[in-house]
Amino acid sequence: MNDGSDLNLCPAPLVFAMIGGKWKLSILQILIFQGTKRFGELRHGIPDITQTMLTKQLRALEGDGLVDRKVYAEVPPKVEYSATDVAIGLMPAFKAMHSWWEAKARPSTN
Amino acid sequence: MNDGSDLNLCPAPLVFAMIGGKWKLSILQILIFQGTKRFGELRHGIPDITQTMLTKQLRALEGDGLVDRKVYAEVPPKVEYSATDVAIGLMPAFKAMHSWWEAKARPSTN
DNA sequence: ATACTTAGGTATCAAAATGATACTAATGGA
DNA sequence: TCCATTAGTATCATTTTGATACCTAAGTAT
């Protein structure tokens, strides 16, 4: 019902649907901070994800305009994934989460 | 195996396990920005969550030290939830996500 | 006294999401 | 000829999540 034109209120549910879930943040983090990756590289970079889930989440991210998918007509197959500009805009959010974790993990270090 | 002492690498999976999932960000957002809430208020504030899930996620957040739970010995029951200091440290991350969404939603407004 | 309301749950079962495993396609190399 | 390769799909088991009903015990109306 809300088309996004009145965003005085924080649209948390929309945001969280887009980047929430179990794997999306991990996928985005890699693509945002490490750049373009092939399917297999992503799989390797996220140890516990299954092929099925990686494919599914990548498609969802692609559908939301956060990830670009480039297929090469080669054999064996080669598919590259990269963060879109929109996704790269999330970098500050990732950095904030990182800082939070560090502050939490070592509250009295240094 | 990693106790948190070597966090040069971004501990994304750990962070995302703690605040990821489908509802945790929504719950935290409310408690962080709106302060202490009763169970029923949270339920009302997150339209699609079920009682079962709200209870479960609150318990998980409590277990991770992000939420405090205060039970009053009254009838009918009264239980208040609030964000811990650790959770409040996530405020910048939420703000970053909010900014991102706004920039994304109206790329050419003003 | 009896029955209804209340708020924060729990128990139970169905539905959906996720995980594990096996399978496919097209080419190059042994 | 047969195998390895990469990205992905198909199928089925397991785990999560959702829907619904039920519980507790005090206040309130009858």
PDB file of C-alpha atoms (C1' of nucleotides) in Angstrom:
ATOM      1  CA  MET A   1       0.000   0.000   0.000  1.00  0.00           C
ATOM      2  CA  ASN A   2       2.982   2.212   0.637  1.00  0.00           C
ATOM      3  CA  ASP A   3       4.865   2.738  -2.571  1.00  0.00           C
ATOM      4  CA  GLY A   4       7.909   4.160  -0.898  1.00  0.00           C
ATOM      5  CA  SER A   5       7.115   7.799  -1.349  1.00  0.00           C
ATOM      6  CA  ASP A   6       6.636   8.387   2.347  1.00  0.00           C
ATOM      7  CA  LEU A   7       9.691   7.108   4.043  1.00  0.00           C
ATOM      8  CA  ASN A   8       9.667   9.205   7.155  1.00  0.00           C
ATOM      9  CA  LEU A   9       9.072   5.965   8.959  1.00  0.00           C
ATOM     10  CA  CYS A  10      11.866   3.483   8.683  1.00  0.00           C
ATOM     11  CA  PRO A  11      10.956   0.872   6.081  1.00  0.00           C
ATOM     12  CA  ALA A  12      12.592  -1.851   8.061  1.00  0.00           C
ATOM     13  CA  PRO A  13      10.513  -4.757   6.802  1.00  0.00           C
ATOM     14  CA  LEU A  14      11.240  -3.890   3.194  1.00  0.00           C
ATOM     15  CA  VAL A  15      14.940  -3.493   3.781  1.00  0.00           C
ATOM     16  CA  PHE A  16      15.164  -6.621   5.835  1.00  0.00           C
ATOM     17  CA  ALA A  17      13.297  -8.666   3.293  1.00  0.00           C
ATOM     18  CA  MET A  18      15.804  -7.548   0.701  1.00  0.00           C
ATOM     19  CA  ILE A  19      19.035  -8.060   2.593  1.00  0.00           C
ATOM     20  CA  GLY A  20      17.881 -10.192   5.483  1.00  0.00           C
ATOM     21  CA  GLY A  21      17.538 -13.904   5.364  1.00  0.00           C
ATOM     22  CA  LYS A  22      20.250 -16.291   6.180  1.00  0.00           C
ATOM     23  CA  TRP A  23      22.812 -15.859   3.427  1.00  0.00           C
ATOM     24  CA  LYS A  24      22.278 -12.603   1.609  1.00  0.00           C
ATOM     25  CA  LEU A  25      24.481 -10.500   3.832  1.00  0.00           C
ATOM     26  CA  SER A  26      27.333 -12.941   3.455  1.00  0.00           C
ATOM     27  CA  ILE A  27      27.003 -12.979  -0.310  1.00  0.00           C
ATOM     28  CA  LEU A  28      26.746  -9.215  -0.532  1.00  0.00           C
ATOM     29  CA  GLN A  29      29.687  -8.684   1.752  1.00  0.00           C
ATOM     30  CA  ILE A  30      31.950 -10.710  -0.477  1.00  0.00           C
ATOM     31  CA  LEU A  31      30.795  -9.090  -3.694  1.00  0.00           C
ATOM     32  CA  ILE A  32      30.907  -5.585  -2.216  1.00  0.00           C
ATOM     33  CA  PHE A  33      34.326  -5.831  -0.617  1.00  0.00           C
ATOM     34  CA  GLN A  34      36.062  -8.310  -2.873  1.00  0.00           C
ATOM     35  CA  GLY A  35      34.505  -7.499  -6.204  1.00  0.00           C
ATOM     36  CA  THR A  36      33.373  -9.819  -8.953  1.00  0.00           C
ATOM     37  CA  LYS A  37      33.354 -13.515  -8.166  1.00  0.00           C
ATOM     38  CA  ARG A  38      32.535 -16.665 -10.010  1.00  0.00           C
ATOM     39  CA  PHE A  39      29.873 -18.967  -8.683  1.00  0.00           C
ATOM     40  CA  GLY A  40      32.399 -21.450  -7.385  1.00  0.00           C
ATOM     41  CA  GLU A  41      34.419 -18.753  -5.669  1.00  0.00           C
ATOM     42  CA  LEU A  42      31.377 -17.553  -3.810  1.00  0.00           C
ATOM     43  CA  ARG A  43      30.589 -21.072  -2.804  1.00  0.00           C
ATOM     44  CA  HIS A  44      34.079 -21.473  -1.466  1.00  0.00           C
ATOM     45  CA  GLY A  45      33.867 -18.144   0.323  1.00  0.00           C
ATOM     46  CA  ILE A  46      30.728 -19.092   2.224  1.00  0.00           C
ATOM     47  CA  PRO A  47      31.647 -22.436   3.726  1.00  0.00           C
ATOM     48  CA  ASP A  48      28.260 -23.729   4.818  1.00  0.00           C
ATOM     49  CA  ILE A  49      26.094 -22.679   1.935  1.00  0.00           C
ATOM     50  CA  THR A  50      24.806 -25.305  -0.447  1.00  0.00           C
ATOM     51  CA  GLN A  51      24.800 -24.969  -4.189  1.00  0.00           C
ATOM     52  CA  THR A  52      21.032 -24.872  -4.213  1.00  0.00           C
ATOM     53  CA  MET A  53      20.803 -22.064  -1.714  1.00  0.00           C
ATOM     54  CA  LEU A  54      23.573 -20.048  -3.301  1.00  0.00           C
ATOM     55  CA  THR A  55      21.822 -20.185  -6.648  1.00  0.00           C
ATOM     56  CA  LYS A  56      18.509 -19.271  -5.086  1.00  0.00           C
ATOM     57  CA  GLN A  57      19.819 -16.359  -3.049  1.00  0.00           C
ATOM     58  CA  LEU A  58      21.819 -15.014  -5.974  1.00  0.00           C
ATOM     59  CA  ARG A  59      18.705 -15.027  -8.105  1.00  0.00           C
ATOM     60  CA  ALA A  60      16.805 -13.186  -5.408  1.00  0.00           C
ATOM     61  CA  LEU A  61      19.544 -10.588  -5.100  1.00  0.00           C
ATOM     62  CA  GLU A  62      19.652 -10.241  -8.844  1.00  0.00           C
ATOM     63  CA  GLY A  63      15.906  -9.769  -8.890  1.00  0.00           C
ATOM     64  CA  ASP A  64      16.220  -6.997  -6.332  1.00  0.00           C
ATOM     65  CA  GLY A  65      18.889  -5.244  -8.378  1.00  0.00           C
ATOM     66  CA  LEU A  66      21.689  -5.849  -5.918  1.00  0.00           C
ATOM     67  CA  VAL A  67      23.708  -8.303  -7.962  1.00  0.00           C
ATOM     68  CA  ASP A  68      24.656  -8.511 -11.618  1.00  0.00           C
ATOM     69  CA  ARG A  69      24.993 -11.892 -13.287  1.00  0.00           C
ATOM     70  CA  LYS A  70      27.167 -12.371 -16.316  1.00  0.00           C
ATOM     71  CA  VAL A  71      27.122 -15.669 -18.141  1.00  0.00           C
ATOM     72  CA  TYR A  72      29.941 -16.661 -20.481  1.00  0.00           C
ATOM     73  CA  ALA A  73      29.133 -19.012 -23.308  1.00  0.00           C
ATOM     74  CA  GLU A  74      31.880 -21.410 -22.391  1.00  0.00           C
ATOM     75  CA  VAL A  75      32.266 -24.989 -21.402  1.00  0.00           C
ATOM     76  CA  PRO A  76      32.607 -25.746 -18.608  1.00  0.00           C
ATOM     77  CA  PRO A  77      30.224 -22.959 -17.618  1.00  0.00           C
ATOM     78  CA  LYS A  78      31.499 -19.652 -16.337  1.00  0.00           C
ATOM     79  CA  VAL A  79      29.237 -17.227 -14.526  1.00  0.00           C
ATOM     80  CA  GLU A  80      30.401 -14.086 -12.801  1.00  0.00           C
ATOM     81  CA  TYR A  81      28.546 -12.233 -10.099  1.00  0.00           C
ATOM     82  CA  SER A  82      29.142  -8.675  -8.996  1.00  0.00           C
ATOM     83  CA  ALA A  83      27.581  -6.111  -6.684  1.00  0.00           C
ATOM     84  CA  THR A  84      25.577  -3.386  -8.376  1.00  0.00           C
ATOM     85  CA  ASP A  85      26.031   0.276  -7.497  1.00  0.00           C
ATOM     86  CA  VAL A  86      22.981   0.015  -5.300  1.00  0.00           C
ATOM     87  CA  ALA A  87      24.544  -2.837  -3.381  1.00  0.00           C
ATOM     88  CA  ILE A  88      27.819  -0.994  -3.053  1.00  0.00           C
ATOM     89  CA  GLY A  89      25.847   1.718  -1.318  1.00  0.00           C
ATOM     90  CA  LEU A  90      25.477  -0.716   1.546  1.00  0.00           C
ATOM     91  CA  MET A  91      29.166  -0.584   2.292  1.00  0.00           C
ATOM     92  CA  PRO A  92      28.761   1.875   5.194  1.00  0.00           C
ATOM     93  CA  ALA A  93      26.203  -0.416   6.771  1.00  0.00           C
ATOM     94  CA  PHE A  94      28.619  -3.318   6.577  1.00  0.00           C
ATOM     95  CA  LYS A  95      31.375  -1.212   8.034  1.00  0.00           C
ATOM     96  CA  ALA A  96      29.117  -0.178  10.892  1.00  0.00           C
ATOM     97  CA  MET A  97      28.341  -3.808  11.620  1.00  0.00           C
ATOM     98  CA  HIS A  98      32.003  -4.645  11.522  1.00  0.00           C
ATOM     99  CA  SER A  99      32.855  -1.871  13.970  1.00  0.00           C
ATOM    100  CA  TRP A 100      30.078  -2.957  16.248  1.00  0.00           C
ATOM    101  CA  TRP A 101      31.348  -6.493  16.309  1.00  0.00           C
ATOM    102  CA  GLU A 102      34.876  -5.435  17.060  1.00  0.00           C
ATOM    103  CA  ALA A 103      33.799  -3.136  19.859  1.00  0.00           C
ATOM    104  CA  LYS A 104      31.685  -5.916  21.273  1.00  0.00           C
ATOM    105  CA  ALA A 105      34.280  -8.634  20.911  1.00  0.00           C
ATOM    106  CA  ARG A 106      37.117  -6.769  22.577  1.00  0.00           C
ATOM    107  CA  PRO A 107      35.618  -4.192  24.904  1.00  0.00           C
ATOM    108  CA  SER A 108      38.904  -3.517  26.692  1.00  0.00           C
ATOM    109  CA  THR A 109      41.643  -4.295  24.176  1.00  0.00           C
ATOM    110  CA  ASN A 110      44.538  -1.845  23.539  1.00  0.00           C
TER     111      ASN A 110
ATOM    112  CA  MET B   1      37.535 -22.688  16.988  1.00  0.00           C
ATOM    113  CA  ASN B   2      38.039 -18.956  16.663  1.00  0.00           C
ATOM    114  CA  ASP B   3      37.428 -17.301  19.989  1.00  0.00           C
ATOM    115  CA  GLY B   4      37.264 -13.836  18.566  1.00  0.00           C
ATOM    116  CA  SER B   5      40.820 -12.811  19.270  1.00  0.00           C
ATOM    117  CA  ASP B   6      41.737 -12.594  15.614  1.00  0.00           C
ATOM    118  CA  LEU B   7      39.190 -10.439  13.948  1.00  0.00           C
ATOM    119  CA  ASN B   8      41.261  -8.955  11.186  1.00  0.00           C
ATOM    120  CA  LEU B   9      38.974 -10.834   8.864  1.00  0.00           C
ATOM    121  CA  CYS B  10      35.391  -9.745   8.941  1.00  0.00           C
ATOM    122  CA  PRO B  11      33.412 -12.203  11.072  1.00  0.00           C
ATOM    123  CA  ALA B  12      30.398 -11.914   8.871  1.00  0.00           C
ATOM    124  CA  PRO B  13      28.928 -15.332   9.532  1.00  0.00           C
ATOM    125  CA  LEU B  14      29.008 -14.774  13.288  1.00  0.00           C
ATOM    126  CA  VAL B  15      27.441 -11.351  13.054  1.00  0.00           C
ATOM    127  CA  PHE B  16      24.832 -12.483  10.615  1.00  0.00           C
ATOM    128  CA  ALA B  17      23.892 -15.467  12.723  1.00  0.00           C
ATOM    129  CA  MET B  18      23.312 -13.101  15.615  1.00  0.00           C
ATOM    130  CA  ILE B  19      21.324 -10.354  13.926  1.00  0.00           C
ATOM    131  CA  GLY B  20      20.363 -12.034  10.671  1.00  0.00           C
ATOM    132  CA  GLY B  21      17.377 -14.225  10.199  1.00  0.00           C
ATOM    133  CA  LYS B  22      13.983 -13.041   9.269  1.00  0.00           C
ATOM    134  CA  TRP B  23      12.787 -11.062  12.286  1.00  0.00           C
ATOM    135  CA  LYS B  24      15.696 -10.096  14.479  1.00  0.00           C
ATOM    136  CA  LEU B  25      16.496  -6.839  12.738  1.00  0.00           C
ATOM    137  CA  SER B  26      12.897  -5.726  12.982  1.00  0.00           C
ATOM    138  CA  ILE B  27      12.734  -6.531  16.665  1.00  0.00           C
ATOM    139  CA  LEU B  28      16.044  -4.856  17.408  1.00  0.00           C
ATOM    140  CA  GLN B  29      15.141  -1.787  15.430  1.00  0.00           C
ATOM    141  CA  ILE B  30      12.054  -1.198  17.525  1.00  0.00           C
ATOM    142  CA  LEU B  31      13.776  -1.791  20.831  1.00  0.00           C
ATOM    143  CA  ILE B  32      16.805   0.300  19.879  1.00  0.00           C
ATOM    144  CA  PHE B  33      14.935   3.298  18.503  1.00  0.00           C
ATOM    145  CA  GLN B  34      11.726   3.190  20.503  1.00  0.00           C
ATOM    146  CA  GLY B  35      12.969   1.839  23.801  1.00  0.00           C
ATOM    147  CA  THR B  36      11.375  -0.694  26.108  1.00  0.00           C
ATOM    148  CA  LYS B  37       8.320  -2.481  24.815  1.00  0.00           C
ATOM    149  CA  ARG B  38       5.917  -5.042  26.148  1.00  0.00           C
ATOM    150  CA  PHE B  39       5.464  -8.299  24.308  1.00  0.00           C
ATOM    151  CA  GLY B  40       2.149  -7.252  22.863  1.00  0.00           C
ATOM    152  CA  GLU B  41       3.506  -3.934  21.694  1.00  0.00           C
ATOM    153  CA  LEU B  42       6.285  -5.661  19.805  1.00  0.00           C
ATOM    154  CA  ARG B  43       3.785  -7.993  18.276  1.00  0.00           C
ATOM    155  CA  HIS B  44       1.724  -5.069  17.127  1.00  0.00           C
ATOM    156  CA  GLY B  45       4.803  -3.289  15.811  1.00  0.00           C
ATOM    157  CA  ILE B  46       5.794  -6.202  13.605  1.00  0.00           C
ATOM    158  CA  PRO B  47       2.591  -6.951  11.722  1.00  0.00           C
ATOM    159  CA  ASP B  48       3.366 -10.329  10.236  1.00  0.00           C
ATOM    160  CA  ILE B  49       5.184 -12.016  13.053  1.00  0.00           C
ATOM    161  CA  THR B  50       3.463 -14.791  14.946  1.00  0.00           C
ATOM    162  CA  GLN B  51       3.464 -15.123  18.700  1.00  0.00           C
ATOM    163  CA  THR B  52       5.528 -18.259  18.467  1.00  0.00           C
ATOM    164  CA  MET B  53       8.217 -16.660  16.367  1.00  0.00           C
ATOM    165  CA  LEU B  54       8.323 -13.492  18.414  1.00  0.00           C
ATOM    166  CA  THR B  55       8.855 -15.487  21.563  1.00  0.00           C
ATOM    167  CA  LYS B  56      11.511 -17.611  19.924  1.00  0.00           C
ATOM    168  CA  GLN B  57      13.441 -14.747  18.407  1.00  0.00           C
ATOM    169  CA  LEU B  58      13.280 -12.734  21.612  1.00  0.00           C
ATOM    170  CA  ARG B  59      14.723 -15.663  23.495  1.00  0.00           C
ATOM    171  CA  ALA B  60      17.519 -15.983  20.953  1.00  0.00           C
ATOM    172  CA  LEU B  61      18.308 -12.288  21.197  1.00  0.00           C
ATOM    173  CA  GLU B  62      18.224 -12.521  24.960  1.00  0.00           C
ATOM    174  CA  GLY B  63      20.599 -15.469  24.793  1.00  0.00           C
ATOM    175  CA  ASP B  64      22.987 -13.425  22.670  1.00  0.00           C
ATOM    176  CA  GLY B  65      22.903 -10.553  25.112  1.00  0.00           C
ATOM    177  CA  LEU B  66      21.117  -8.158  22.812  1.00  0.00           C
ATOM    178  CA  VAL B  67      17.814  -7.973  24.634  1.00  0.00           C
ATOM    179  CA  ASP B  68      16.840  -7.770  28.287  1.00  0.00           C
ATOM    180  CA  ARG B  69      13.654  -9.419  29.471  1.00  0.00           C
ATOM    181  CA  LYS B  70      11.867  -8.241  32.562  1.00  0.00           C
ATOM    182  CA  VAL B  71       8.955 -10.216  33.912  1.00  0.00           C
ATOM    183  CA  TYR B  72       6.476  -8.633  36.296  1.00  0.00           C
ATOM    184  CA  ALA B  73       4.693 -10.900  38.727  1.00  0.00           C
ATOM    185  CA  GLU B  74       1.288  -9.686  37.697  1.00  0.00           C
ATOM    186  CA  VAL B  75      -1.868 -11.089  36.258  1.00  0.00           C
ATOM    187  CA  PRO B  76      -2.477 -10.823  33.439  1.00  0.00           C
ATOM    188  CA  PRO B  77       1.211 -11.260  32.649  1.00  0.00           C
ATOM    189  CA  LYS B  78       3.423  -8.297  31.926  1.00  0.00           C
ATOM    190  CA  VAL B  79       6.810  -8.732  30.274  1.00  0.00           C
ATOM    191  CA  GLU B  80       9.004  -5.907  29.096  1.00  0.00           C
ATOM    192  CA  TYR B  81      11.762  -6.166  26.552  1.00  0.00           C
ATOM    193  CA  SER B  82      14.560  -3.689  25.998  1.00  0.00           C
ATOM    194  CA  ALA B  83      17.739  -3.401  23.959  1.00  0.00           C
ATOM    195  CA  THR B  84      20.968  -3.923  25.867  1.00  0.00           C
ATOM    196  CA  ASP B  85      23.901  -1.548  25.546  1.00  0.00           C
ATOM    197  CA  VAL B  86      25.463  -3.975  23.110  1.00  0.00           C
ATOM    198  CA  ALA B  87      22.378  -3.845  20.927  1.00  0.00           C
ATOM    199  CA  ILE B  88      22.248  -0.080  21.113  1.00  0.00           C
ATOM    200  CA  GLY B  89      25.746  -0.124  19.636  1.00  0.00           C
ATOM    201  CA  LEU B  90      24.087  -1.294  16.432  1.00  0.00           C
ATOM    202  CA  MET B  91      22.332   2.010  15.999  1.00  0.00           C
ATOM    203  CA  PRO B  92      24.862   3.312  13.448  1.00  0.00           C
ATOM    204  CA  ALA B  93      24.377   0.185  11.380  1.00  0.00           C
ATOM    205  CA  PHE B  94      20.637   0.721  11.356  1.00  0.00           C
ATOM    206  CA  LYS B  95      21.081   4.332  10.433  1.00  0.00           C
ATOM    207  CA  ALA B  96      23.373   3.346   7.583  1.00  0.00           C
ATOM    208  CA  MET B  97      20.779   0.932   6.296  1.00  0.00           C
ATOM    209  CA  HIS B  98      18.119   3.607   6.561  1.00  0.00           C
ATOM    210  CA  SER B  99      20.217   6.081   4.588  1.00  0.00           C
ATOM    211  CA  TRP B 100      20.914   3.478   1.988  1.00  0.00           C
ATOM    212  CA  TRP B 101      17.257   2.749   1.539  1.00  0.00           C
ATOM    213  CA  GLU B 102      16.375   6.396   1.226  1.00  0.00           C
ATOM    214  CA  ALA B 103      19.112   7.044  -1.323  1.00  0.00           C
ATOM    215  CA  LYS B 104      17.942   4.031  -3.254  1.00  0.00           C
ATOM    216  CA  ALA B 105      14.238   4.816  -3.069  1.00  0.00           C
ATOM    217  CA  ARG B 106      14.475   8.402  -4.261  1.00  0.00           C
ATOM    218  CA  PRO B 107      17.638   8.719  -6.333  1.00  0.00           C
ATOM    219  CA  SER B 108      16.619  12.085  -7.754  1.00  0.00           C
ATOM    220  CA  THR B 109      14.416  13.724  -5.135  1.00  0.00           C
ATOM    221  CA  ASN B 110      14.949  17.406  -4.115  1.00  0.00           C
TER     222      ASN B 110
ATOM    223  C1'  DA C   1     -19.830 -18.867  43.071  1.00  0.00           C
ATOM    224  C1'  DT C   2     -19.639 -18.977  37.737  1.00  0.00           C
ATOM    225  C1'  DA C   3     -18.161 -17.356  33.609  1.00  0.00           C
ATOM    226  C1'  DC C   4     -15.581 -14.057  30.778  1.00  0.00           C
ATOM    227  C1'  DT C   5     -11.560 -11.239  29.829  1.00  0.00           C
ATOM    228  C1'  DT C   6      -6.768 -10.442  29.828  1.00  0.00           C
ATOM    229  C1'  DA C   7      -1.350 -11.095  28.266  1.00  0.00           C
ATOM    230  C1'  DG C   8       2.199 -13.878  27.499  1.00  0.00           C
ATOM    231  C1'  DG C   9       3.135 -17.707  26.599  1.00  0.00           C
ATOM    232  C1'  DT C  10       3.311 -23.282  25.156  1.00  0.00           C
ATOM    233  C1'  DA C  11       1.744 -27.592  22.414  1.00  0.00           C
ATOM    234  C1'  DT C  12       0.613 -29.463  18.346  1.00  0.00           C
ATOM    235  C1'  DC C  13       0.422 -30.066  13.675  1.00  0.00           C
ATOM    236  C1'  DA C  14       0.746 -28.238   8.686  1.00  0.00           C
ATOM    237  C1'  DA C  15       3.342 -25.636   5.383  1.00  0.00           C
ATOM    238  C1'  DA C  16       7.387 -23.653   3.712  1.00  0.00           C
ATOM    239  C1'  DA C  17      12.307 -23.143   3.525  1.00  0.00           C
ATOM    240  C1'  DT C  18      16.614 -25.319   3.559  1.00  0.00           C
ATOM    241  C1'  DG C  19      19.996 -29.145   3.157  1.00  0.00           C
ATOM    242  C1'  DA C  20      21.988 -33.473   0.994  1.00  0.00           C
ATOM    243  C1'  DT C  21      22.591 -36.053  -2.780  1.00  0.00           C
ATOM    244  C1'  DA C  22      22.490 -37.293  -7.365  1.00  0.00           C
ATOM    245  C1'  DC C  23      22.071 -35.880 -11.975  1.00  0.00           C
ATOM    246  C1'  DT C  24      22.768 -32.899 -16.424  1.00  0.00           C
ATOM    247  C1'  DA C  25      25.278 -30.502 -20.339  1.00  0.00           C
ATOM    248  C1'  DA C  26      29.362 -29.644 -23.716  1.00  0.00           C
ATOM    249  C1'  DT C  27      34.037 -29.657 -24.316  1.00  0.00           C
ATOM    250  C1'  DG C  28      39.099 -30.870 -23.726  1.00  0.00           C
ATOM    251  C1'  DG C  29      42.362 -34.220 -22.390  1.00  0.00           C
ATOM    252  C1'  DA C  30      44.167 -39.096 -21.250  1.00  0.00           C
TER     253       DA C  30
ATOM    254  C1'  DT D   1      36.013 -43.973 -25.101  1.00  0.00           C
ATOM    255  C1'  DC D   2      35.856 -42.216 -20.731  1.00  0.00           C
ATOM    256  C1'  DC D   3      36.724 -38.848 -17.299  1.00  0.00           C
ATOM    257  C1'  DA D   4      37.027 -34.165 -15.334  1.00  0.00           C
ATOM    258  C1'  DT D   5      35.195 -29.722 -15.332  1.00  0.00           C
ATOM    259  C1'  DT D   6      31.324 -25.757 -13.674  1.00  0.00           C
ATOM    260  C1'  DA D   7      26.989 -24.022 -12.893  1.00  0.00           C
ATOM    261  C1'  DG D   8      22.957 -25.495 -12.185  1.00  0.00           C
ATOM    262  C1'  DT D   9      18.472 -28.504 -11.561  1.00  0.00           C
ATOM    263  C1'  DA D  10      15.611 -32.462  -9.563  1.00  0.00           C
ATOM    264  C1'  DT D  11      14.392 -35.000  -5.849  1.00  0.00           C
ATOM    265  C1'  DC D  12      13.725 -36.116  -1.287  1.00  0.00           C
ATOM    266  C1'  DA D  13      14.816 -35.623   3.951  1.00  0.00           C
ATOM    267  C1'  DT D  14      15.240 -32.425   7.630  1.00  0.00           C
ATOM    268  C1'  DT D  15      14.626 -28.117   9.859  1.00  0.00           C
ATOM    269  C1'  DT D  16      12.124 -23.709  10.399  1.00  0.00           C
ATOM    270  C1'  DT D  17       8.288 -21.243  10.408  1.00  0.00           C
ATOM    271  C1'  DG D  18       3.263 -20.553  10.630  1.00  0.00           C
ATOM    272  C1'  DA D  19      -1.682 -21.415  12.308  1.00  0.00           C
ATOM    273  C1'  DT D  20      -4.473 -22.785  15.659  1.00  0.00           C
ATOM    274  C1'  DA D  21      -5.893 -24.153  20.027  1.00  0.00           C
ATOM    275  C1'  DC D  22      -4.977 -24.285  24.713  1.00  0.00           C
ATOM    276  C1'  DC D  23      -3.082 -22.692  29.486  1.00  0.00           C
ATOM    277  C1'  DT D  24      -2.610 -19.757  33.649  1.00  0.00           C
ATOM    278  C1'  DA D  25      -4.651 -16.851  37.437  1.00  0.00           C
ATOM    279  C1'  DA D  26      -6.504 -12.501  38.854  1.00  0.00           C
ATOM    280  C1'  DG D  27     -10.167  -8.990  38.030  1.00  0.00           C
ATOM    281  C1'  DT D  28     -14.876  -8.120  36.720  1.00  0.00           C
ATOM    282  C1'  DA D  29     -19.564  -8.730  35.653  1.00  0.00           C
ATOM    283  C1'  DT D  30     -23.532 -11.522  36.831  1.00  0.00           C
TER     284       DT D  30
END
